[in-house]
Coordinates of C-alpha atoms in Angstrom, one line a residue:
X247 CA -11.5 -71.6 -29.5
X248 CA -8.0 -72.3 -29.1
X249 CA -5.9 -75.0 -30.0
X250 CA -6.0 -78.1 -27.9
X251 CA -2.0 -79.4 -28.5
X252 CA -2.2 -81.9 -24.4
X253 CA -3.2 -85.1 -26.5
X254 CA -0.5 -84.5 -29.4
X255 CA 2.5 -86.7 -28.4
X256 CA 4.4 -85.7 -31.0
X257 CA 3.7 -81.9 -30.4
X258 CA 7.3 -81.2 -29.0
X259 CA 7.2 -77.6 -28.3
X260 CA 4.5 -74.9 -28.0
X261 CA 5.5 -71.1 -27.8
X262 CA 2.5 -69.0 -27.4
X263 CA 5.0 -66.2 -26.6
X264 CA 1.9 -65.0 -24.0
X265 CA 2.5 -61.7 -21.0
X266 CA 5.4 -62.6 -19.0
X267 CA 5.9 -66.2 -20.4
X268 CA 8.2 -65.1 -23.8
X269 CA 10.5 -67.9 -23.0
X270 CA 8.2 -70.9 -21.9
X271 CA 7.6 -73.7 -24.3
X272 CA 4.3 -74.7 -23.4
X273 CA 4.2 -78.2 -24.4
X274 CA 7.6 -79.4 -23.0
X275 CA 10.9 -78.2 -21.7
X276 CA 12.7 -76.5 -24.0
X277 CA 13.0 -73.2 -22.3
X278 CA 13.9 -70.1 -24.9
X279 CA 16.8 -67.8 -24.3
X280 CA 16.2 -64.5 -24.9
X281 CA 18.6 -62.5 -26.9
X282 CA 19.1 -59.2 -27.1
X283 CA 16.0 -58.1 -25.0
X284 CA 13.0 -59.4 -28.0
X285 CA 9.7 -57.8 -26.1
X286 CA 6.0 -58.6 -25.9
X287 CA 3.6 -57.2 -28.5
X288 CA -0.1 -56.6 -28.3
X289 CA -0.4 -57.2 -32.1
X290 CA -0.6 -61.2 -32.1
X291 CA -2.8 -63.7 -33.5
X292 CA -3.4 -66.2 -30.7
X293 CA -3.6 -65.3 -26.8
X294 CA -2.9 -61.5 -25.9
X295 CA 0.7 -61.4 -27.0
X296 CA 3.4 -62.1 -29.6
X297 CA 7.2 -61.7 -29.5
X298 CA 8.4 -58.2 -31.2
X299 CA 12.1 -59.0 -32.9
X300 CA 13.6 -56.0 -33.8
X301 CA 16.1 -56.4 -36.3
X302 CA 18.3 -53.7 -35.5
X303 CA 18.8 -55.0 -32.1
X304 CA 20.0 -58.1 -33.2
X305 CA 17.1 -59.8 -31.4
X306 CA 16.5 -63.7 -31.3
X307 CA 15.6 -66.5 -29.3
X308 CA 17.6 -70.0 -28.9
X309 CA 17.6 -73.1 -27.3
X310 CA 20.9 -75.5 -27.1
X311 CA 20.8 -79.1 -29.0
X312 CA 21.6 -80.5 -25.9
X313 CA 19.0 -78.5 -23.5
X314 CA 16.2 -79.9 -26.1
X315 CA 14.1 -82.3 -25.3
X316 CA 14.9 -86.0 -26.5
X317 CA 12.3 -86.4 -29.8
X318 CA 12.6 -83.0 -30.6
X319 CA 12.7 -82.9 -34.2
X320 CA 16.5 -82.7 -35.8
X321 CA 17.6 -82.9 -32.3
X322 CA 21.6 -84.5 -32.7
X323 CA 21.1 -88.0 -33.4
X324 CA 17.6 -88.1 -34.7
X325 CA 17.0 -91.2 -36.9
X326 CA 13.8 -90.7 -38.1
X327 CA 14.4 -86.6 -39.5
X328 CA 10.4 -85.4 -39.9
X329 CA 8.6 -83.1 -38.5
X330 CA 6.5 -80.1 -39.0
X331 CA 7.3 -76.1 -37.6
X332 CA 3.7 -74.1 -37.7
X333 CA 3.9 -70.1 -37.0
X334 CA 2.2 -67.0 -37.8
X335 CA 5.2 -64.0 -39.2
X336 CA 4.7 -60.4 -39.8
X337 CA 7.4 -59.0 -41.2
X338 CA 8.0 -54.9 -40.4
X339 CA 10.5 -54.8 -43.0
X340 CA 10.8 -56.3 -46.4
X341 CA 14.7 -57.6 -46.8
X342 CA 15.6 -56.5 -50.3
X343 CA 17.3 -59.1 -52.9
X344 CA 20.2 -61.2 -51.7
X345 CA 19.3 -60.1 -47.9
X346 CA 17.7 -63.2 -45.9
X347 CA 15.9 -62.8 -42.8
X348 CA 15.6 -66.1 -40.7
X349 CA 12.4 -67.1 -38.8
X350 CA 13.3 -70.6 -37.4
X351 CA 15.6 -73.3 -37.7
X352 CA 18.8 -75.4 -36.8
X353 CA 21.2 -73.2 -38.5
X354 CA 24.5 -72.0 -37.7
X355 CA 26.3 -71.5 -40.4
X356 CA 29.5 -69.7 -38.8
X357 CA 30.5 -72.7 -36.9
X358 CA 29.4 -75.0 -39.9
X359 CA 26.5 -76.6 -38.2
X360 CA 23.6 -76.5 -40.7
X361 CA 20.4 -78.3 -41.2
X362 CA 17.1 -76.9 -41.4
X363 CA 15.8 -73.1 -41.6
X364 CA 13.0 -70.7 -43.4
X365 CA 13.7 -67.5 -44.3
X366 CA 12.2 -64.3 -46.1
X367 CA 13.9 -62.3 -48.5
X368 CA 12.7 -60.0 -51.3
X369 CA 9.1 -60.6 -51.1
X370 CA 10.0 -64.3 -50.8
X371 CA 9.8 -67.4 -48.6
X372 CA 12.9 -69.6 -48.5
X373 CA 13.9 -73.4 -47.1
X374 CA 17.7 -74.2 -46.8
X375 CA 18.5 -77.4 -46.1
X376 CA 21.3 -79.1 -45.0
X377 CA 23.4 -82.1 -46.5
X378 CA 26.5 -83.9 -46.3
X379 CA 28.6 -84.9 -43.4
X380 CA 29.3 -81.9 -42.1
X381 CA 30.4 -78.4 -43.4
X382 CA 28.2 -75.4 -45.1
X383 CA 26.7 -77.5 -47.8
X384 CA 23.4 -76.8 -48.8
X385 CA 20.4 -76.5 -50.8
X386 CA 18.1 -73.3 -51.1
X387 CA 14.6 -73.3 -52.5
X388 CA 12.5 -70.3 -53.5
X389 CA 8.9 -71.7 -52.2
X390 CA 7.4 -69.8 -55.4
X391 CA 4.8 -67.4 -53.0
X392 CA 5.6 -63.9 -54.8
X393 CA 4.7 -61.1 -52.8
X394 CA 5.1 -61.6 -48.9
X395 CA 4.1 -57.8 -47.6
X396 CA 5.5 -55.9 -45.0
X397 CA 2.9 -55.5 -41.8
X398 CA 1.0 -58.1 -43.0
X399 CA -0.4 -61.4 -41.9
X400 CA 1.1 -64.9 -42.8
X401 CA 0.5 -68.3 -41.5
X402 CA 3.5 -70.9 -42.7
X403 CA 3.4 -74.8 -42.2
X404 CA 6.5 -76.4 -42.8
X405 CA 7.0 -80.5 -43.2
X406 CA 9.7 -82.3 -43.2
X407 CA 11.0 -85.8 -44.1
X408 CA 14.8 -85.4 -44.0
X409 CA 15.9 -89.2 -45.7
X410 CA 12.9 -89.1 -48.3
X411 CA 14.2 -85.6 -49.2
X412 CA 10.8 -84.3 -49.1
X413 CA 9.3 -81.0 -48.2
X414 CA 5.9 -79.1 -47.9
X415 CA 4.8 -75.7 -47.5
X416 CA 1.7 -74.4 -46.3
X417 CA 1.1 -70.8 -46.5
X418 CA -1.8 -68.6 -45.9
X419 CA -2.4 -64.9 -46.5
X420 CA -4.8 -63.3 -44.5
X421 CA -5.0 -60.2 -46.6
X422 CA -6.9 -61.9 -49.8
X423 CA -7.6 -65.3 -47.5
X424 CA -5.6 -67.2 -50.1
X425 CA -3.8 -70.6 -49.0
X426 CA -1.9 -72.5 -50.7
X427 CA 0.3 -75.5 -50.6
X428 CA 4.1 -76.3 -52.4
X429 CA 6.5 -79.6 -52.2
X430 CA 9.8 -79.9 -53.2
X431 CA 12.0 -82.9 -53.4
X432 CA 15.4 -81.9 -53.0
X433 CA 18.6 -84.3 -54.2
X434 CA 19.9 -85.1 -51.2
X435 CA 19.1 -86.2 -47.3
X436 CA 19.1 -84.1 -44.8
X437 CA 21.4 -83.5 -42.2
X438 CA 21.5 -83.7 -38.5
X439 CA 23.5 -81.7 -36.2
X440 CA 23.9 -80.6 -32.9
X441 CA 23.1 -76.3 -34.2
X442 CA 20.7 -75.0 -31.9
X443 CA 17.0 -74.3 -32.4
X444 CA 16.6 -70.5 -33.0
X445 CA 13.4 -68.2 -33.5
X446 CA 13.8 -64.9 -34.9
X447 CA 17.6 -65.4 -36.7
X448 CA 19.9 -68.1 -37.8
X449 CA 22.5 -69.0 -35.0
X450 CA 23.2 -65.0 -34.5
X451 CA 23.1 -63.9 -37.8
X452 CA 20.3 -62.6 -40.7
X453 CA 17.9 -61.2 -37.7
X454 CA 14.1 -61.5 -38.6
X455 CA 12.7 -57.9 -38.1
X456 CA 8.8 -58.2 -37.1
X457 CA 6.0 -60.2 -35.0
X458 CA 5.7 -64.3 -34.7
X459 CA 3.1 -65.8 -32.6
X460 CA 2.4 -69.5 -31.5
X461 CA 5.3 -71.1 -33.0
X462 CA 4.6 -75.1 -32.7
X463 CA 6.5 -77.9 -33.2
X464 CA 6.3 -81.9 -34.0
X465 CA 8.2 -84.7 -34.8
X466 CA 5.7 -85.8 -37.7
X467 CA 4.7 -84.2 -40.4
X468 CA 1.1 -82.4 -40.5
X469 CA -0.6 -82.6 -43.5
X470 CA -2.5 -79.5 -44.7
X471 CA -6.5 -79.9 -42.7
X472 CA -4.1 -80.2 -39.8
X473 CA -2.7 -77.1 -40.3
X474 CA -5.2 -75.0 -41.3
X475 CA -7.0 -76.3 -38.1
X476 CA -3.8 -75.0 -36.3
X477 CA -4.3 -71.4 -38.2
X478 CA -8.3 -71.7 -37.1
X479 CA -7.4 -72.2 -33.8
X480 CA -8.9 -75.6 -33.8
X481 CA -6.2 -78.3 -33.9
X482 CA -7.1 -81.2 -31.3
X483 CA -6.4 -85.1 -31.2
X484 CA -9.4 -87.4 -30.5
X485 CA -9.7 -88.7 -27.1
X486 CA -12.0 -92.0 -27.0
X487 CA -10.8 -92.7 -23.6
X488 CA -13.9 -92.0 -21.9
X489 CA -16.4 -93.6 -24.9
X490 CA -18.0 -96.7 -23.8
X491 CA -19.2 -97.5 -27.0
X492 CA -16.0 -97.7 -28.9
X493 CA -15.6 -101.1 -29.7
X494 CA -11.7 -101.2 -31.5
X495 CA -9.5 -98.2 -32.7
X496 CA -6.2 -98.7 -34.4
X497 CA -3.8 -96.6 -35.3
X498 CA -1.2 -98.4 -36.7
X499 CA 1.7 -97.1 -35.3
X500 CA 4.4 -99.6 -36.2
X501 CA 1.8 -102.6 -35.0
X502 CA -1.8 -103.2 -35.6
X503 CA -2.9 -103.4 -32.3
X504 CA -6.7 -102.2 -31.0
X505 CA -5.6 -99.7 -28.2
X506 CA -9.1 -100.0 -26.6
X507 CA -10.2 -103.9 -26.1
X508 CA -7.4 -105.8 -27.7
X509 CA -9.1 -106.7 -31.2
X510 CA -5.4 -106.8 -32.6
X511 CA -5.6 -107.3 -35.9
X512 CA -3.4 -110.1 -37.9
X513 CA -1.6 -109.0 -40.8
X514 CA -1.3 -111.2 -43.6
X515 CA 2.0 -111.1 -45.4
X516 CA 4.6 -109.1 -44.8
X517 CA 3.9 -105.2 -43.0
X518 CA 5.4 -101.7 -44.7
X519 CA 4.9 -99.3 -42.4
X520 CA 4.9 -95.3 -43.3
X521 CA 5.2 -92.0 -42.6
X522 CA 2.8 -90.7 -44.8
X523 CA 0.2 -90.6 -42.9
X524 CA -2.9 -88.3 -41.6
X525 CA -2.7 -88.8 -38.0
X526 CA 0.1 -89.7 -35.8
X527 CA 3.7 -90.9 -36.8
X528 CA 3.1 -94.2 -39.0
X529 CA 0.3 -95.7 -40.7
X530 CA 0.3 -99.1 -42.8
X531 CA 1.1 -99.7 -46.3
X532 CA -1.2 -102.3 -47.6
X533 CA -0.4 -103.1 -51.4
X534 CA -2.4 -106.0 -53.4
X535 CA 1.3 -107.7 -54.6
X536 CA 2.0 -108.5 -51.1
X537 CA -1.5 -109.9 -51.0
X538 CA -2.0 -107.8 -47.8
X539 CA -4.9 -107.5 -45.9
X540 CA -6.1 -107.4 -42.0
X541 CA -7.8 -109.7 -39.8
X542 CA -9.1 -110.4 -36.7
X543 CA -11.2 -114.2 -36.4
X544 CA -14.9 -113.6 -35.0
X545 CA -14.2 -116.3 -32.3
X546 CA -11.1 -114.2 -30.9
X547 CA -13.1 -110.6 -31.3
X548 CA -14.2 -108.9 -27.7
X549 CA -17.7 -109.0 -26.3
X550 CA -20.0 -106.5 -27.6
X551 CA -17.8 -105.8 -30.3
X552 CA -20.5 -105.3 -33.3
X553 CA -21.7 -108.1 -35.7
X554 CA -19.7 -110.6 -33.7
X555 CA -21.4 -114.4 -33.9
X556 CA -24.8 -113.9 -31.8
X557 CA -25.1 -110.6 -31.7
X558 CA -28.2 -109.2 -31.1
X559 CA -28.1 -105.6 -31.4
X560 CA -26.6 -105.3 -34.6
X561 CA -25.8 -101.7 -34.6
X562 CA -22.5 -101.3 -36.6
X563 CA -20.3 -97.9 -37.1
X564 CA -17.0 -97.6 -38.5
X565 CA -14.8 -94.9 -40.0
X566 CA -11.6 -94.4 -41.9
X567 CA -8.5 -92.3 -42.9
X568 CA -7.0 -93.8 -46.3
X569 CA -5.1 -93.1 -49.2
X570 CA -6.4 -95.3 -52.3
X571 CA -3.5 -95.4 -55.0
X572 CA -6.2 -96.5 -57.9
X573 CA -9.4 -97.2 -59.2
X574 CA -10.4 -100.5 -58.0
X575 CA -12.6 -102.6 -56.1
X576 CA -11.3 -103.1 -52.6
X577 CA -13.6 -103.3 -48.8
X578 CA -12.7 -101.0 -46.6
X579 CA -13.5 -103.1 -43.8
X580 CA -15.8 -105.9 -43.5
X581 CA -17.5 -109.0 -41.9
X582 CA -18.5 -111.0 -45.2
X583 CA -17.3 -114.0 -47.0
X584 CA -18.7 -115.5 -50.0
X585 CA -16.9 -119.1 -49.2
X586 CA -19.4 -120.8 -46.7
X587 CA -22.1 -118.5 -47.0
X588 CA -21.0 -115.8 -44.9
X589 CA -22.2 -112.7 -45.4
X590 CA -22.8 -110.1 -42.9
X591 CA -21.6 -106.6 -44.2
X592 CA -19.1 -105.0 -46.0
X593 CA -17.8 -101.6 -46.7
X594 CA -16.3 -101.2 -49.9
X595 CA -15.6 -98.4 -52.8
X596 CA -16.7 -99.9 -56.4
X597 CA -14.1 -99.7 -59.4
X598 CA -15.2 -95.9 -60.0
X599 CA -14.4 -94.8 -56.0
X600 CA -17.7 -94.3 -55.3
X601 CA -19.1 -96.1 -51.9
X602 CA -20.6 -99.6 -51.7
X603 CA -22.4 -101.7 -49.1
X604 CA -22.9 -105.3 -49.3
X605 CA -25.5 -106.2 -47.0
X606 CA -25.9 -109.3 -45.7
X607 CA -29.7 -111.7 -45.4
X608 CA -30.7 -115.2 -46.6
X609 CA -28.7 -117.0 -43.8
X610 CA -25.8 -115.5 -45.8
X611 CA -26.4 -116.7 -49.4
X612 CA -27.3 -113.3 -50.6
X613 CA -26.6 -109.7 -50.1
X614 CA -28.3 -106.2 -51.1
X615 CA -25.9 -104.1 -52.8
X616 CA -25.9 -100.4 -52.4
X617 CA -24.3 -98.1 -54.2
X618 CA -24.1 -94.8 -52.7
X619 CA -23.1 -90.9 -53.6
X620 CA -23.7 -92.1 -57.4
X621 CA -24.9 -88.7 -58.1
X622 CA -22.4 -86.3 -57.5
X623 CA -20.5 -84.8 -60.5
X624 CA -17.3 -85.6 -59.3
X625 CA -16.4 -89.3 -58.0
X626 CA -16.6 -88.7 -53.8
X627 CA -12.9 -90.5 -53.6
X628 CA -9.8 -89.7 -55.2
X629 CA -6.6 -91.4 -55.8
X630 CA -4.1 -90.1 -54.0
X631 CA -5.6 -87.5 -51.7
X632 CA -6.7 -88.8 -48.1
X633 CA -10.1 -89.6 -47.6
X634 CA -12.1 -89.9 -44.9
X635 CA -15.0 -92.4 -44.7
X636 CA -18.0 -93.1 -42.0
X637 CA -20.9 -95.5 -42.1
X638 CA -23.5 -95.8 -39.5
X639 CA -25.6 -99.1 -39.7
X640 CA -29.0 -100.1 -37.6
X641 CA -29.4 -103.8 -38.7
X642 CA -32.4 -104.3 -37.4
X643 CA -34.4 -101.7 -38.8
X644 CA -32.5 -101.3 -42.0
X645 CA -31.2 -97.8 -42.1
X646 CA -27.7 -96.3 -42.0
X647 CA -26.0 -93.3 -42.9
X648 CA -22.7 -92.4 -44.9
X649 CA -20.2 -89.7 -44.5
X650 CA -17.7 -89.0 -46.9
X651 CA -14.9 -86.4 -46.9
X652 CA -11.4 -85.8 -49.2
X653 CA -8.5 -83.3 -49.5
X654 CA -9.1 -83.6 -53.2
X655 CA -9.3 -79.9 -54.3
X656 CA -12.9 -79.4 -55.4
X657 CA -14.1 -82.1 -53.0
X658 CA -13.3 -80.5 -49.8
X659 CA -16.8 -80.3 -48.1
X660 CA -18.3 -83.2 -46.5
X661 CA -21.1 -85.7 -48.4
X662 CA -23.2 -87.4 -46.4
X663 CA -26.2 -89.8 -47.9
X664 CA -28.9 -91.7 -45.1
X665 CA -30.3 -94.5 -47.1
X666 CA -32.4 -98.0 -46.4
X667 CA -32.1 -101.3 -47.3
X668 CA -34.6 -104.1 -47.6
X669 CA -33.8 -106.9 -45.3
X670 CA -32.8 -107.4 -41.7
X671 CA -29.0 -107.9 -41.3
X672 CA -27.1 -111.1 -41.3
X673 CA -24.6 -111.9 -38.5
X674 CA -22.3 -114.7 -39.2
X675 CA -18.9 -115.9 -37.6
X676 CA -17.2 -114.0 -41.0
X677 CA -13.6 -112.4 -39.5
X678 CA -13.8 -108.8 -39.2
X679 CA -11.3 -107.5 -41.8
X680 CA -10.1 -104.6 -43.7
X681 CA -8.7 -104.7 -47.3
X682 CA -9.9 -107.6 -48.7
X683 CA -11.3 -107.6 -52.3
X684 CA -15.1 -107.9 -53.0
X685 CA -15.3 -111.7 -52.7
X686 CA -14.1 -111.2 -48.6
X687 CA -11.3 -113.8 -49.6
X688 CA -8.8 -112.2 -51.8
X689 CA -6.5 -109.2 -51.3
X690 CA -7.0 -106.6 -53.5
X691 CA -5.6 -103.4 -51.5
X692 CA -3.5 -100.9 -52.6
X693 CA -4.1 -98.6 -50.0
X694 CA -2.6 -96.3 -47.0
X695 CA -4.6 -96.7 -44.2
X696 CA -3.8 -94.1 -41.2
X697 CA -6.2 -95.0 -38.3
X698 CA -9.8 -97.4 -38.5
X699 CA -12.3 -97.1 -35.7
X700 CA -15.4 -99.0 -34.8
X701 CA -18.6 -98.6 -32.6
X702 CA -21.0 -101.0 -31.4
X703 CA -23.8 -97.8 -31.4
X704 CA -24.9 -95.8 -34.2
X705 CA -22.8 -92.3 -35.2
X706 CA -23.6 -89.3 -36.1
X707 CA -22.5 -87.0 -38.9
X708 CA -21.8 -84.6 -36.3
X709 CA -19.9 -87.4 -34.4
X710 CA -17.3 -88.4 -37.9
X711 CA -17.3 -84.7 -38.4
X712 CA -15.1 -84.3 -34.9
X713 CA -13.4 -87.4 -35.5
X714 CA -11.8 -86.4 -38.8
X715 CA -11.0 -82.9 -37.3
X716 CA -9.7 -84.6 -34.0
X717 CA -12.1 -83.1 -31.9
X718 CA -13.9 -86.4 -30.6
X719 CA -13.9 -86.9 -27.1
X720 CA -17.3 -89.3 -26.5
X721 CA -20.9 -88.5 -27.1
X722 CA -21.4 -85.1 -25.7
X723 CA -21.7 -82.0 -27.8
X724 CA -18.4 -80.7 -28.0
X725 CA -15.7 -80.3 -31.1
X726 CA -15.3 -77.2 -33.5
X727 CA -17.9 -74.7 -33.0
X728 CA -19.7 -73.6 -36.6
X729 CA -21.9 -71.2 -35.8
X730 CA -24.3 -69.9 -38.8
X731 CA -27.5 -67.8 -39.0
X732 CA -30.1 -66.5 -41.6
X733 CA -32.6 -64.9 -42.5
X734 CA -35.1 -64.9 -45.4
X735 CA -38.0 -63.5 -46.9
X736 CA -39.8 -64.7 -49.9
X737 CA -43.0 -63.6 -51.3
X738 CA -45.1 -65.7 -54.1
X739 CA -48.6 -65.7 -55.9
X740 CA -48.6 -68.8 -56.4
X741 CA -51.9 -70.7 -54.6
X742 CA -51.2 -72.7 -51.8
X743 CA -52.9 -75.9 -54.1
X744 CA -50.2 -75.6 -57.0
X745 CA -47.8 -77.7 -57.8
X746 CA -44.9 -75.5 -59.3
X747 CA -43.2 -72.6 -57.2
X748 CA -41.2 -71.1 -59.9
X749 CA -43.6 -67.8 -59.3
X750 CA -41.7 -67.1 -56.2
X751 CA -39.3 -64.3 -55.5
X752 CA -37.3 -64.3 -52.1
X753 CA -34.4 -62.6 -50.6
X754 CA -31.8 -64.3 -48.2
X755 CA -29.1 -63.0 -46.3
X756 CA -27.0 -65.4 -43.8
X757 CA -23.1 -65.5 -41.7
X758 CA -21.1 -68.3 -41.1
X759 CA -17.9 -68.9 -39.1
X760 CA -17.1 -72.2 -40.7
X761 CA -14.0 -71.6 -43.2
X762 CA -14.7 -70.0 -46.8
X763 CA -12.2 -72.9 -47.7
X764 CA -14.4 -75.9 -46.2
X765 CA -17.5 -75.2 -49.2
X766 CA -18.5 -74.6 -52.5
X767 CA -21.2 -73.1 -52.1
X768 CA -21.9 -68.9 -52.2
X769 CA -24.2 -69.3 -49.2
X770 CA -21.6 -70.6 -46.5
X771 CA -24.1 -72.8 -44.1
X772 CA -22.5 -76.2 -44.9
X773 CA -23.8 -77.9 -41.9
X774 CA -26.9 -74.9 -41.3
X775 CA -26.8 -75.3 -37.1
X776 CA -29.3 -72.8 -37.3
X777 CA -31.2 -71.5 -39.8
X778 CA -34.5 -68.6 -39.6
X779 CA -37.1 -67.7 -41.6
X780 CA -40.0 -65.3 -42.2
X781 CA -42.7 -65.8 -44.9
X782 CA -45.3 -63.3 -46.4
X783 CA -48.1 -65.1 -47.3
X784 CA -48.5 -68.8 -46.9
X785 CA -46.3 -70.6 -49.5
X786 CA -42.8 -71.8 -48.2
X787 CA -40.0 -70.7 -49.9
X788 CA -37.3 -73.5 -49.1
X789 CA -33.6 -72.7 -49.0
X790 CA -32.7 -75.6 -51.3
X791 CA -34.2 -73.8 -54.3
X792 CA -31.9 -71.4 -54.5
X793 CA -28.6 -72.1 -53.1

């Protein structure tokens, strides 16, 4: 599988360093210039070739600032000052103390044009941060990782916000499979200047000695899972354009517009847009203190919007990417209002940040409460970490499913739960809303929201997983392939009609291509796409008993 950057409009440059195309930008028009004769190398991490830089020959690539595409991060005149740079790196020599090999940056120290640069030195990774109106003033950050080793592969993601003065580094060591994040808040705002963009050195100094592959540049900050997906070769951006089931899609890119059917949301009180987002360039910051919430009246919803008044289908699927600030009750999405007995459906987080549903019935006068995923040893959603929630409900047949993922350490693996409820869902003319309180009237949301999607059909766990990872392109099978095979053999002396199964013994062997960081289980098959099992005798030896 290969990364697909084609639909991400914030990806501004992609250098794959393939045969005969060392200088080609596969995404934009930022063609490189080769200084010193950088050669191809068959030692690579993506495709069939990489770029091999020799310090002794003063080799590097560059693009003059004036030749960079509009929107390239840190191009002279950039007012946003945000971006992400990812790359594979394999040093052939390890520069000693006091020597700094520049991997990538916009940094011309001799010309007093310095903005941002990434270095390796004495087993450390460094970020240099230029500041001030002009000159050679900068801050230097030793990222903290100890032990970069020559002739070993590392994947590095650097995301930055020059106005907020923050920088985030995600570093993967292929040798031991560890991946670690580091954060720094600098003292000064990042400088923008017309230094060239360089790969393999500064502008003609401090040359990198080694191999680089798949250098990709964004003018937005990527979050850790996106950087990890680039490393794993499964980066993509959702494409909802061909899915006729979609009823609303809001990306909150500085507005509350629906990108599919015109179901534009109204924001109660003033908006605060934030670059702290999990998808795209911006997200929306909802605060209870500002009485923020989003809504659209029922009569204004487009035909086919689920649970719109008069809807005979009553199928509803909703997913949202959000970061909650504190434990509190908040409705993530609803057509639910206690005033006037307009109770249909509410998807919320309870005070313990566990998912809860309100399911309206009795002509909207009553609602069944379902608390879901309450038996886990950790809260499914943890404040101040990005989370993804998807819910799919059939209001006529009275069943549904919930999918939750959080970036919180230790809860990385998605959690799912199927459920049933008692009464057929009531449909009324309550507005569709995001961010209301539990009564469906007042605001109580202290949450960052990055993306929300509504369907008038059911979605599967696989659908939600593909949307979360950015691979969704419609109802057809697709997205990142997770392959797993296993074999199990068991023997038991327990009679077939016995009520216990403890006198059973067996062995299980399994293999999965799923990244081991995505599961806490020793048996790394989180989705169990395939299972092979053999039995000795008649007694079944269930896999769930030996995990």
